JSON list of C-alpha atoms in Angstrom, two decimals:
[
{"chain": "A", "resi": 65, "resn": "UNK", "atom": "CA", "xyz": [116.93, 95.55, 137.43]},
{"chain": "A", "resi": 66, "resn": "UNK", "atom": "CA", "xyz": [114.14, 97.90, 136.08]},
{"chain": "A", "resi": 67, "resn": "UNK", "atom": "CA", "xyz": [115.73, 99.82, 134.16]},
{"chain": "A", "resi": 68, "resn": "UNK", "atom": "CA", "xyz": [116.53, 98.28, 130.97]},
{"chain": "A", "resi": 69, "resn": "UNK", "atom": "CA", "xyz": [112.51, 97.10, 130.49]},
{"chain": "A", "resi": 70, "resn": "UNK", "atom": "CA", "xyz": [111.56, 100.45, 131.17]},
{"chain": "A", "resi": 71, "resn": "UNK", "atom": "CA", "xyz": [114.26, 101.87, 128.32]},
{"chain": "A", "resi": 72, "resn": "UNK", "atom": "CA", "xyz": [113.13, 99.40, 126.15]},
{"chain": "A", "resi": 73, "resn": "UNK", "atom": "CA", "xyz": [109.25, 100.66, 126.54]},
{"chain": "A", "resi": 74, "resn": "UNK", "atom": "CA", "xyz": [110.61, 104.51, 126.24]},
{"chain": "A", "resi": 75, "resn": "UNK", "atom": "CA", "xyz": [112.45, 103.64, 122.77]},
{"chain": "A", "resi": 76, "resn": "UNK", "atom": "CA", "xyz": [109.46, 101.75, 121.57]},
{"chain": "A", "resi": 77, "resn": "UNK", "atom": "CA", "xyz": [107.10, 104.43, 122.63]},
{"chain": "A", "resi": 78, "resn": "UNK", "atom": "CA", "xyz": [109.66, 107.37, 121.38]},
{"chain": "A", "resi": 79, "resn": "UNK", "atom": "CA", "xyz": [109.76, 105.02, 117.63]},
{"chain": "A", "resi": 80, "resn": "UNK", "atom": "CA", "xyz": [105.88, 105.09, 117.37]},
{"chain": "A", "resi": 81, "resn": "UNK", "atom": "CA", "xyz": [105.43, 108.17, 117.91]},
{"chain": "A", "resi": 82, "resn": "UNK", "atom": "CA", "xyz": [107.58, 109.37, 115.25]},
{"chain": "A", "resi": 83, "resn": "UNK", "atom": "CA", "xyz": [105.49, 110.72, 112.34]},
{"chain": "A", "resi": 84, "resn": "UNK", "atom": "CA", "xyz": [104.97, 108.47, 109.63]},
{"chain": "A", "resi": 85, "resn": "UNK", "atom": "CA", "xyz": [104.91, 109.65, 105.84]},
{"chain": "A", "resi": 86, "resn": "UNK", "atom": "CA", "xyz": [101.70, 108.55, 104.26]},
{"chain": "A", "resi": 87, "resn": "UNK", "atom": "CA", "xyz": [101.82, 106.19, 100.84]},
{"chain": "A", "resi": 88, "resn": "UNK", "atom": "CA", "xyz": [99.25, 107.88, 98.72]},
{"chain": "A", "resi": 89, "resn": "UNK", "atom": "CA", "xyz": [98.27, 105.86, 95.59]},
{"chain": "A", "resi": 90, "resn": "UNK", "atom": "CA", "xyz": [96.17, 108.14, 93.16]},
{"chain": "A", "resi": 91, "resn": "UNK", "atom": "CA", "xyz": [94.26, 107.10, 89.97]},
{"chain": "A", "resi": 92, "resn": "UNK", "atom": "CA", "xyz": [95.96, 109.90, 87.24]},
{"chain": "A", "resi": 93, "resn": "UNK", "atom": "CA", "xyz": [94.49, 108.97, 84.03]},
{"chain": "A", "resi": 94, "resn": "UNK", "atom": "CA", "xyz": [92.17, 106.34, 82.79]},
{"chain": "A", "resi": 95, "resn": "UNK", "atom": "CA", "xyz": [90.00, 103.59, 83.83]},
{"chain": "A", "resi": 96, "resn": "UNK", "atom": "CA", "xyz": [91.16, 100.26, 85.67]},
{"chain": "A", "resi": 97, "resn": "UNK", "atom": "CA", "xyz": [87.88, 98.29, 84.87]},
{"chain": "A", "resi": 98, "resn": "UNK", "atom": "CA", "xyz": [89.86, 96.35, 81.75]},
{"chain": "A", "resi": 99, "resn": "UNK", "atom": "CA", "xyz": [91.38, 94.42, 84.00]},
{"chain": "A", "resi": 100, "resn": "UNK", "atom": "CA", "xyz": [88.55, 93.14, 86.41]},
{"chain": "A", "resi": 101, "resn": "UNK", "atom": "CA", "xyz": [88.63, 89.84, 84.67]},
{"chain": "A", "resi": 102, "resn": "UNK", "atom": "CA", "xyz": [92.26, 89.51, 84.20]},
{"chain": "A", "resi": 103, "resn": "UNK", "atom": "CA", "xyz": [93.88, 86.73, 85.61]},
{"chain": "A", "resi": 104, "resn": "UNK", "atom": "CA", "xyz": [97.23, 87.79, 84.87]},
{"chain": "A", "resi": 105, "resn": "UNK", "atom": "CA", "xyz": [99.30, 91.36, 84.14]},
{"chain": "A", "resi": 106, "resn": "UNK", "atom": "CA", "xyz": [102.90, 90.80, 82.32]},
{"chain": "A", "resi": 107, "resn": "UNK", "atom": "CA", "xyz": [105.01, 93.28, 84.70]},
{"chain": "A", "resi": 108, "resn": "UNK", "atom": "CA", "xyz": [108.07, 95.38, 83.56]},
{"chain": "A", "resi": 109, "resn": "UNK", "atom": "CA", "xyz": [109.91, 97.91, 85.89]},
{"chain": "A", "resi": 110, "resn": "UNK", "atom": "CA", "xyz": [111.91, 100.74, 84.53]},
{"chain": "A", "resi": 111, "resn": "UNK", "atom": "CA", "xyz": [114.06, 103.23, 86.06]},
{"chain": "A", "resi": 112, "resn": "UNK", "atom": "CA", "xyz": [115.17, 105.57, 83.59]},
{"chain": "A", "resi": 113, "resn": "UNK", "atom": "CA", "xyz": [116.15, 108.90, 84.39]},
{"chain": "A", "resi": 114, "resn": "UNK", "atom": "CA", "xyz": [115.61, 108.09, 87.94]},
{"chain": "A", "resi": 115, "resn": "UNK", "atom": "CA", "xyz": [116.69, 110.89, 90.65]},
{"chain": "A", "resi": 116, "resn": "UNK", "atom": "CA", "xyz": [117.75, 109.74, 94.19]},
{"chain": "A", "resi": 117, "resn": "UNK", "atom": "CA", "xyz": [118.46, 111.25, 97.11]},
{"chain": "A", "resi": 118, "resn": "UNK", "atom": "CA", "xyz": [119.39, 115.10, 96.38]},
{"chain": "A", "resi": 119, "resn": "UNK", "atom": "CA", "xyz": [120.68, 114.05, 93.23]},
{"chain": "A", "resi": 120, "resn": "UNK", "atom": "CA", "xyz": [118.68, 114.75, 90.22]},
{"chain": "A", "resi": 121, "resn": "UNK", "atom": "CA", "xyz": [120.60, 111.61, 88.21]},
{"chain": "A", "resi": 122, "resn": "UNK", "atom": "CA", "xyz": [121.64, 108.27, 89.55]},
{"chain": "A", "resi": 123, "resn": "UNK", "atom": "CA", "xyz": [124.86, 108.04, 87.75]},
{"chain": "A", "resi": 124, "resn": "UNK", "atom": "CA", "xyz": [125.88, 111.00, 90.08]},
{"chain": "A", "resi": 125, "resn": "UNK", "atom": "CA", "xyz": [125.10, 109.28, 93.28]},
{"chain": "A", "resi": 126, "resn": "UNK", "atom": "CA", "xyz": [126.54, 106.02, 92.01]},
{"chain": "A", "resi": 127, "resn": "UNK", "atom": "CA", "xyz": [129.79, 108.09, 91.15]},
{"chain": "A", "resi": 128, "resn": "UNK", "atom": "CA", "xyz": [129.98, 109.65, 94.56]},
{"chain": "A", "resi": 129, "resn": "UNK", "atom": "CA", "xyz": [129.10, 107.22, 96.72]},
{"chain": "A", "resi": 130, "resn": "UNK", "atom": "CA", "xyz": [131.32, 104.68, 94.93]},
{"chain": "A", "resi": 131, "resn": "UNK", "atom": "CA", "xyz": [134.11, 107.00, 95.66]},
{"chain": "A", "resi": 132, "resn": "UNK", "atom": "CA", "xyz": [133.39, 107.30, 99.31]},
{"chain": "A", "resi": 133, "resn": "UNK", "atom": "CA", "xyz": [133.46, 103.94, 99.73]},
{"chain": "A", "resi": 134, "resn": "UNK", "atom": "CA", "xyz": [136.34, 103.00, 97.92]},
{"chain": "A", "resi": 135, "resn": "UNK", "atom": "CA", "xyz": [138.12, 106.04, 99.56]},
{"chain": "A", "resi": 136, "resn": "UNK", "atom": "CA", "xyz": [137.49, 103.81, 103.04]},
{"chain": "A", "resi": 137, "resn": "UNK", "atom": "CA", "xyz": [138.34, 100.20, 101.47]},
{"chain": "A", "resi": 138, "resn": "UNK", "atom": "CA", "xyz": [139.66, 99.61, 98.36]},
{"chain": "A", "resi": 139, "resn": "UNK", "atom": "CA", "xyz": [137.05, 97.60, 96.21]},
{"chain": "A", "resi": 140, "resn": "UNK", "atom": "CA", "xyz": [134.13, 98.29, 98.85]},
{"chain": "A", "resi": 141, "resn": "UNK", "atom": "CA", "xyz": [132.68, 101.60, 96.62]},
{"chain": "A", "resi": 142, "resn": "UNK", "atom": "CA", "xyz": [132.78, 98.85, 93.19]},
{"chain": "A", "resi": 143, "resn": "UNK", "atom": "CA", "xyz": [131.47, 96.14, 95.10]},
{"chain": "A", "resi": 144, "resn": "UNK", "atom": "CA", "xyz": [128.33, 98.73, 96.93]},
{"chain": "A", "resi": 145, "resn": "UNK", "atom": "CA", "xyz": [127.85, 99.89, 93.07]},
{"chain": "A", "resi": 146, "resn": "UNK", "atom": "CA", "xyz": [127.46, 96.12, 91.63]},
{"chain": "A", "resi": 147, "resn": "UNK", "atom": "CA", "xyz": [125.20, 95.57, 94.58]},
{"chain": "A", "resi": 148, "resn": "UNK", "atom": "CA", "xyz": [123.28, 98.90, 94.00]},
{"chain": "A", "resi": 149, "resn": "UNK", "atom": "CA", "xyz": [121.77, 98.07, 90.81]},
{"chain": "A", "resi": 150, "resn": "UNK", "atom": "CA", "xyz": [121.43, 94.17, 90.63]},
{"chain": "A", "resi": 151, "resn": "UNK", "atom": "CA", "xyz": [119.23, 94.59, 94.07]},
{"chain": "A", "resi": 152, "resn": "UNK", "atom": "CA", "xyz": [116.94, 95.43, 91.44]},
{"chain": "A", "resi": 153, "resn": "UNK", "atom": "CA", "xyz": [116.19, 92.01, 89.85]},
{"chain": "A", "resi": 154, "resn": "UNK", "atom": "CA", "xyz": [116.93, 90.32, 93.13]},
{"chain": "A", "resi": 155, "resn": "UNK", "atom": "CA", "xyz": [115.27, 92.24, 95.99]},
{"chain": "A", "resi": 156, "resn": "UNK", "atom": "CA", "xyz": [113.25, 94.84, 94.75]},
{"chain": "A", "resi": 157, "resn": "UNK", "atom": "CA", "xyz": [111.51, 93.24, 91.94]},
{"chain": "A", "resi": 158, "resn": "UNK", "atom": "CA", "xyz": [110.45, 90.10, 93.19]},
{"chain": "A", "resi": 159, "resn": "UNK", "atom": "CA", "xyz": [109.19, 91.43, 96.61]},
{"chain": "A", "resi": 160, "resn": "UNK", "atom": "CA", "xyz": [107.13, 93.67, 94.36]},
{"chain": "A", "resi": 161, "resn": "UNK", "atom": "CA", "xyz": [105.87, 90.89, 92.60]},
{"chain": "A", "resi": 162, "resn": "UNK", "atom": "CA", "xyz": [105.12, 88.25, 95.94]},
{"chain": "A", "resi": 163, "resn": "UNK", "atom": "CA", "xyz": [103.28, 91.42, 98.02]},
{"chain": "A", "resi": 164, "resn": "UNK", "atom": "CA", "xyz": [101.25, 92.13, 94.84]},
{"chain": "A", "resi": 165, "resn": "UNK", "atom": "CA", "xyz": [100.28, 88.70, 94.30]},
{"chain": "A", "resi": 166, "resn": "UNK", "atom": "CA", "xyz": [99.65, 87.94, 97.60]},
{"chain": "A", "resi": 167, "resn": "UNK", "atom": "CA", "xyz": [97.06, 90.67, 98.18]},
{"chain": "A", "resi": 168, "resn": "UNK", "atom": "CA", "xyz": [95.30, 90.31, 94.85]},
{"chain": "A", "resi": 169, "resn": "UNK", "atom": "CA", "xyz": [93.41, 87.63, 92.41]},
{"chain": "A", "resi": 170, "resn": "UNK", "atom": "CA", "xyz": [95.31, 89.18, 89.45]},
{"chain": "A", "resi": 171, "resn": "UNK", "atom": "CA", "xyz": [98.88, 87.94, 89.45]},
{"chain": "A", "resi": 172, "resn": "UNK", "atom": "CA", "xyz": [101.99, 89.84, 88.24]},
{"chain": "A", "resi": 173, "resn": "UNK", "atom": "CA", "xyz": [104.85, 88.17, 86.72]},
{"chain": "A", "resi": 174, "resn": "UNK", "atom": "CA", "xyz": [106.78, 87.34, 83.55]},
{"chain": "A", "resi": 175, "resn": "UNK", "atom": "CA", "xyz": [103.51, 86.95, 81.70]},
{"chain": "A", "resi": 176, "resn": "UNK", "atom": "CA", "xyz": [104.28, 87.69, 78.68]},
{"chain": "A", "resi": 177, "resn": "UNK", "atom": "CA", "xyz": [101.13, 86.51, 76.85]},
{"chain": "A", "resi": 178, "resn": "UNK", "atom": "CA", "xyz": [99.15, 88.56, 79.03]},
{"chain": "A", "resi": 179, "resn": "UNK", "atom": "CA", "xyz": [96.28, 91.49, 77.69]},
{"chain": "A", "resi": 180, "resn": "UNK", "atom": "CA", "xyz": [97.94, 93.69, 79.60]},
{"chain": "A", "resi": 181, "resn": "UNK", "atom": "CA", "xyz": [100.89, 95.06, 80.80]},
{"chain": "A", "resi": 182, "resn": "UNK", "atom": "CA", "xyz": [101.98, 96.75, 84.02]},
{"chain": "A", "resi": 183, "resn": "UNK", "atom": "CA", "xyz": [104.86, 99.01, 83.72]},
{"chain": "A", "resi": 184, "resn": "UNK", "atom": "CA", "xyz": [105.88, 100.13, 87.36]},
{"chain": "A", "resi": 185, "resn": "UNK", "atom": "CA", "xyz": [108.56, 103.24, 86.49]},
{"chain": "A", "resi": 186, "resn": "UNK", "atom": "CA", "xyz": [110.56, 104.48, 89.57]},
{"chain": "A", "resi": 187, "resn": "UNK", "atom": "CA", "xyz": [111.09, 108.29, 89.41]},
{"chain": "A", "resi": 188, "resn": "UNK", "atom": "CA", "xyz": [112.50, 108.62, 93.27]},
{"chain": "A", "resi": 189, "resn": "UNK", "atom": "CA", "xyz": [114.29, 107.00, 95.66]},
{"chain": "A", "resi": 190, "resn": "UNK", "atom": "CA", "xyz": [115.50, 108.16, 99.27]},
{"chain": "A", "resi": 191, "resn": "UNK", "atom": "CA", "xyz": [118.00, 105.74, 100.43]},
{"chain": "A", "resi": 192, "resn": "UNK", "atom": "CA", "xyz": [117.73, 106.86, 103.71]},
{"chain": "A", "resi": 193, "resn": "UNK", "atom": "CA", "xyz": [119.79, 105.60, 106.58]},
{"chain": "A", "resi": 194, "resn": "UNK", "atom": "CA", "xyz": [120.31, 103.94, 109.76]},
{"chain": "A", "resi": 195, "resn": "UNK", "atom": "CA", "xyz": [123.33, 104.51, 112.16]},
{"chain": "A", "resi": 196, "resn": "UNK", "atom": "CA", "xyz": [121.83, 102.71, 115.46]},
{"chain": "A", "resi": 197, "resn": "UNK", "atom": "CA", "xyz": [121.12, 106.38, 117.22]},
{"chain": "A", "resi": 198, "resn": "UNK", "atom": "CA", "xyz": [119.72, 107.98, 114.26]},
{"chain": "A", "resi": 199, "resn": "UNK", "atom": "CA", "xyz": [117.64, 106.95, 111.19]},
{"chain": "A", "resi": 200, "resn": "UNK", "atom": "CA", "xyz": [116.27, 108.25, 108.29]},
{"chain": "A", "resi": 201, "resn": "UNK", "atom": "CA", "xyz": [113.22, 105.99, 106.58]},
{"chain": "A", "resi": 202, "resn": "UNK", "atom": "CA", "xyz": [113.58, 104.92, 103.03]},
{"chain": "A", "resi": 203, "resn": "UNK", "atom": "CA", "xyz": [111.13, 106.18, 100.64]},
{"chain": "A", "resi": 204, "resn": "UNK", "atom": "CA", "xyz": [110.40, 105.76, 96.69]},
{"chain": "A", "resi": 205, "resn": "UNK", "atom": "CA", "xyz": [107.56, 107.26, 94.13]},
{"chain": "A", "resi": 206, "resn": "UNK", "atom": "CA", "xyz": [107.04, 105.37, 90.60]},
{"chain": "A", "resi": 207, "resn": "UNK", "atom": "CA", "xyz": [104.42, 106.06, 88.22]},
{"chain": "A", "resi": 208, "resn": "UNK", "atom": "CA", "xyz": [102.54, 102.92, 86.98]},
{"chain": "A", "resi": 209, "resn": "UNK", "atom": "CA", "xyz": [101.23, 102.67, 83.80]},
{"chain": "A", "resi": 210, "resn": "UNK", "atom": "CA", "xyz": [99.07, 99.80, 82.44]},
{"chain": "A", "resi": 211, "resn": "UNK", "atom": "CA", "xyz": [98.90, 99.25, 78.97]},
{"chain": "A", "resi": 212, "resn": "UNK", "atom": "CA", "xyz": [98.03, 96.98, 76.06]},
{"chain": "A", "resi": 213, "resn": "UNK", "atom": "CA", "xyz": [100.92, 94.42, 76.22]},
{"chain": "A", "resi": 214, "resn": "UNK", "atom": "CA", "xyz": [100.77, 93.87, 72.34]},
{"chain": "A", "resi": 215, "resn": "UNK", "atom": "CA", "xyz": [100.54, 97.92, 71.51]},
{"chain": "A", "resi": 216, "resn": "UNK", "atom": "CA", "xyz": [102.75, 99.26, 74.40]},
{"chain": "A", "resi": 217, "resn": "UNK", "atom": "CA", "xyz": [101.66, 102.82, 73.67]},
{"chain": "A", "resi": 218, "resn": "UNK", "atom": "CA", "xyz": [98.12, 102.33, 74.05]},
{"chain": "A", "resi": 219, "resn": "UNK", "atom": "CA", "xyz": [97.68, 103.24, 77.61]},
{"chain": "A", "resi": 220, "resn": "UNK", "atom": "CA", "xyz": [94.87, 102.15, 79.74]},
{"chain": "A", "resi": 221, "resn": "UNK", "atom": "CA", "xyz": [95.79, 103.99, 83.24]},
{"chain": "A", "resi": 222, "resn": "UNK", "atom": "CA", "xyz": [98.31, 106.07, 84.57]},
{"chain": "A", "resi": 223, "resn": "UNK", "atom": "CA", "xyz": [98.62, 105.63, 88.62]},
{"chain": "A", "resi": 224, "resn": "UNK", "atom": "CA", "xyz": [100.97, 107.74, 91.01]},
{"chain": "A", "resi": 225, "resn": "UNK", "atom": "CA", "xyz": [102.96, 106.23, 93.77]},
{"chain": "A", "resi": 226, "resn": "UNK", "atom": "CA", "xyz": [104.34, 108.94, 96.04]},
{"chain": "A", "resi": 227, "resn": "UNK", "atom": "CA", "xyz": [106.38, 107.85, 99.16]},
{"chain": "A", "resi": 228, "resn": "UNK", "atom": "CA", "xyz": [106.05, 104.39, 99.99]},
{"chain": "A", "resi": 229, "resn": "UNK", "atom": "CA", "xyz": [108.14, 103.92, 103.01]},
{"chain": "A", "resi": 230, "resn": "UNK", "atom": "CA", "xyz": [110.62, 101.75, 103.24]},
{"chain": "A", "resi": 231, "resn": "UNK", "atom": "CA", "xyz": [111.25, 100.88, 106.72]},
{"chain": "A", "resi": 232, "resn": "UNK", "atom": "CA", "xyz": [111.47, 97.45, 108.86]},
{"chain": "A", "resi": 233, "resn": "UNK", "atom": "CA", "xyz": [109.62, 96.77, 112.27]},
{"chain": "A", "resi": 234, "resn": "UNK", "atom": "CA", "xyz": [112.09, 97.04, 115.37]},
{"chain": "A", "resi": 235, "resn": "UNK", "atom": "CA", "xyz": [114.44, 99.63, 113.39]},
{"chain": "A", "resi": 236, "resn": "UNK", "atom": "CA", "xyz": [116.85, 96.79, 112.07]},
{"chain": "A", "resi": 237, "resn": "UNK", "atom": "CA", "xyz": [117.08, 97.76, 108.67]},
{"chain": "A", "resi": 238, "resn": "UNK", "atom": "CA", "xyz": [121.02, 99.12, 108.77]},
{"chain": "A", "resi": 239, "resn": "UNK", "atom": "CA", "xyz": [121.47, 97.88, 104.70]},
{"chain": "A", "resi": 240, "resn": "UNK", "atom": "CA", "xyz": [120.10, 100.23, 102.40]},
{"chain": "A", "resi": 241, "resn": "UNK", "atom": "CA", "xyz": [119.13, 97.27, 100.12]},
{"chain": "A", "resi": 242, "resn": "UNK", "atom": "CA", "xyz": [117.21, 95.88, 102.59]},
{"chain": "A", "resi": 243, "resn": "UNK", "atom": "CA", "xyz": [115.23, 99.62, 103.45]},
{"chain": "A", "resi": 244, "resn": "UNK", "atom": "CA", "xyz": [114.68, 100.20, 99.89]},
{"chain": "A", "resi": 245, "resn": "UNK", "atom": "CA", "xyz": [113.15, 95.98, 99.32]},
{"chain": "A", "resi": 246, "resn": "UNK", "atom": "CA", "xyz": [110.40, 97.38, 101.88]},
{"chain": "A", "resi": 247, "resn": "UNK", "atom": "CA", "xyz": [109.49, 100.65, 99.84]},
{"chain": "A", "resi": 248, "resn": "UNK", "atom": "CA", "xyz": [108.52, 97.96, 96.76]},
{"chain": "A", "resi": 249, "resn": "UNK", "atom": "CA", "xyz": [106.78, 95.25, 98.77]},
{"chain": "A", "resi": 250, "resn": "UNK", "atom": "CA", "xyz": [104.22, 97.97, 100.42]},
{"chain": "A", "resi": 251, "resn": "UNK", "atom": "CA", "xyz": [104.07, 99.56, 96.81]},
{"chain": "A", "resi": 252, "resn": "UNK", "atom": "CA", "xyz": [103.50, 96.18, 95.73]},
{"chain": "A", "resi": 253, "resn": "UNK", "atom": "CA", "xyz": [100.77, 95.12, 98.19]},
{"chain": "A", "resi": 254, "resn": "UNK", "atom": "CA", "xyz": [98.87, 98.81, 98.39]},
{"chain": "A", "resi": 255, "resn": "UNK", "atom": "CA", "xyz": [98.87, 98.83, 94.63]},
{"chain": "A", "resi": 256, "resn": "UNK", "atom": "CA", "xyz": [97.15, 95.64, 94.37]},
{"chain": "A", "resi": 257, "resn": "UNK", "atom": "CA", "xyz": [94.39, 96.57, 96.68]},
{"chain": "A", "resi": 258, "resn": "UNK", "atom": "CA", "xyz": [94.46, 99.51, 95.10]},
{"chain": "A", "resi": 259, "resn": "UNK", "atom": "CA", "xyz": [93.40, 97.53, 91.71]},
{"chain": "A", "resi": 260, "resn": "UNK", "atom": "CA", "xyz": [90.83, 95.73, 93.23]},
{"chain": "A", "resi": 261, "resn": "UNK", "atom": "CA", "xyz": [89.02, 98.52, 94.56]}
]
């Protein structure tokens, strides 16, 4: 009758223990003071020439994973690609934007009348995986640059995101989607304390 609590407590104690990548969030270039009395930063999220995985271009994982899943079920690869890129605008983004705002007095959003901008770019993402027995954490970096919203080249910092895990309590985080969603709502929440430091 023992047994199972007693599995349960070795998993648990067996998943904390498992080394834990550290989000480091680094000041590059310039000076975040211009925007201790901003109320609001217009936000913009780019993801051009973005590697993932062990691919250094996304088209090439798109193309091969597409394959591999259509391969299995006709119309599943197409369907994983359509999801692939619109979890952009509806998971990624917008758990960016509610951790951010959550943690800080400066909200993010479609604020286009804003001073400034904040361009969060993703260079990186590790998918990861999770297959019940075994599990690989989900991971991005991004560079972050805030700039003059009405002169887009005139940049007033340049901040470095480097692997912000994407993983979710009690290991049930089996859609990649849903790994990758945590990677931007930590990156969103550190980066706003990281702003109001």
């Amino acid at each position: 009758m023992q047994i199972i609590p007693k599995m349960a407590a070795v998993v648990l104690l067996a998943a904390i223990g498992l080394p834990a990548m550290a989000q480091k969030i680094k000041l590059v270039d310039g000076d975040l003071t211009a925007l201790k009395n901003e109320k609001q930063l217009n936000v913009e999220f780019t993801y051009d020439q973005l590697k993932v995985g062990k691919f250094d271009n996304e088209a090439d994982y798109i193309q091969k994973k597409t394959a591999e899943y259509n391969q299995k079920e006709a119309g599943k690869g197409d369907t994983w690609a359509k999801a692939w890129k619109n979890d952009r605008k509806d998971r990624f983004e917008p758990s960016f934007e509610s951790l951010f705002n959550e943690n800080s007095d400066t909200k993010v959003g479609d604020y286009s009348g804003a001073k400034y901008t904040l361009i969060f770019h993703t260079t990186f993402m590790e998918p990861g995986f999770n297959v019940g027995v075994m599990r690989k954490n989900a991971y991005i970096d991004a560079e972050v640059l805030i700039v003059e919203t009405a002169n887009k080249s005139k940049t007033v910092a340049k901040i470095s995101v480097d692997n912000a895990p994407g993983r979710m309590f009690g290991g049930f985080d089996f859609d990649t989607g849903e790994r990758i969603k945590e990677a931007y709502a930590v990156s969103g929440k550190k980066l706003a304390k990281f702003i109001n430091k």
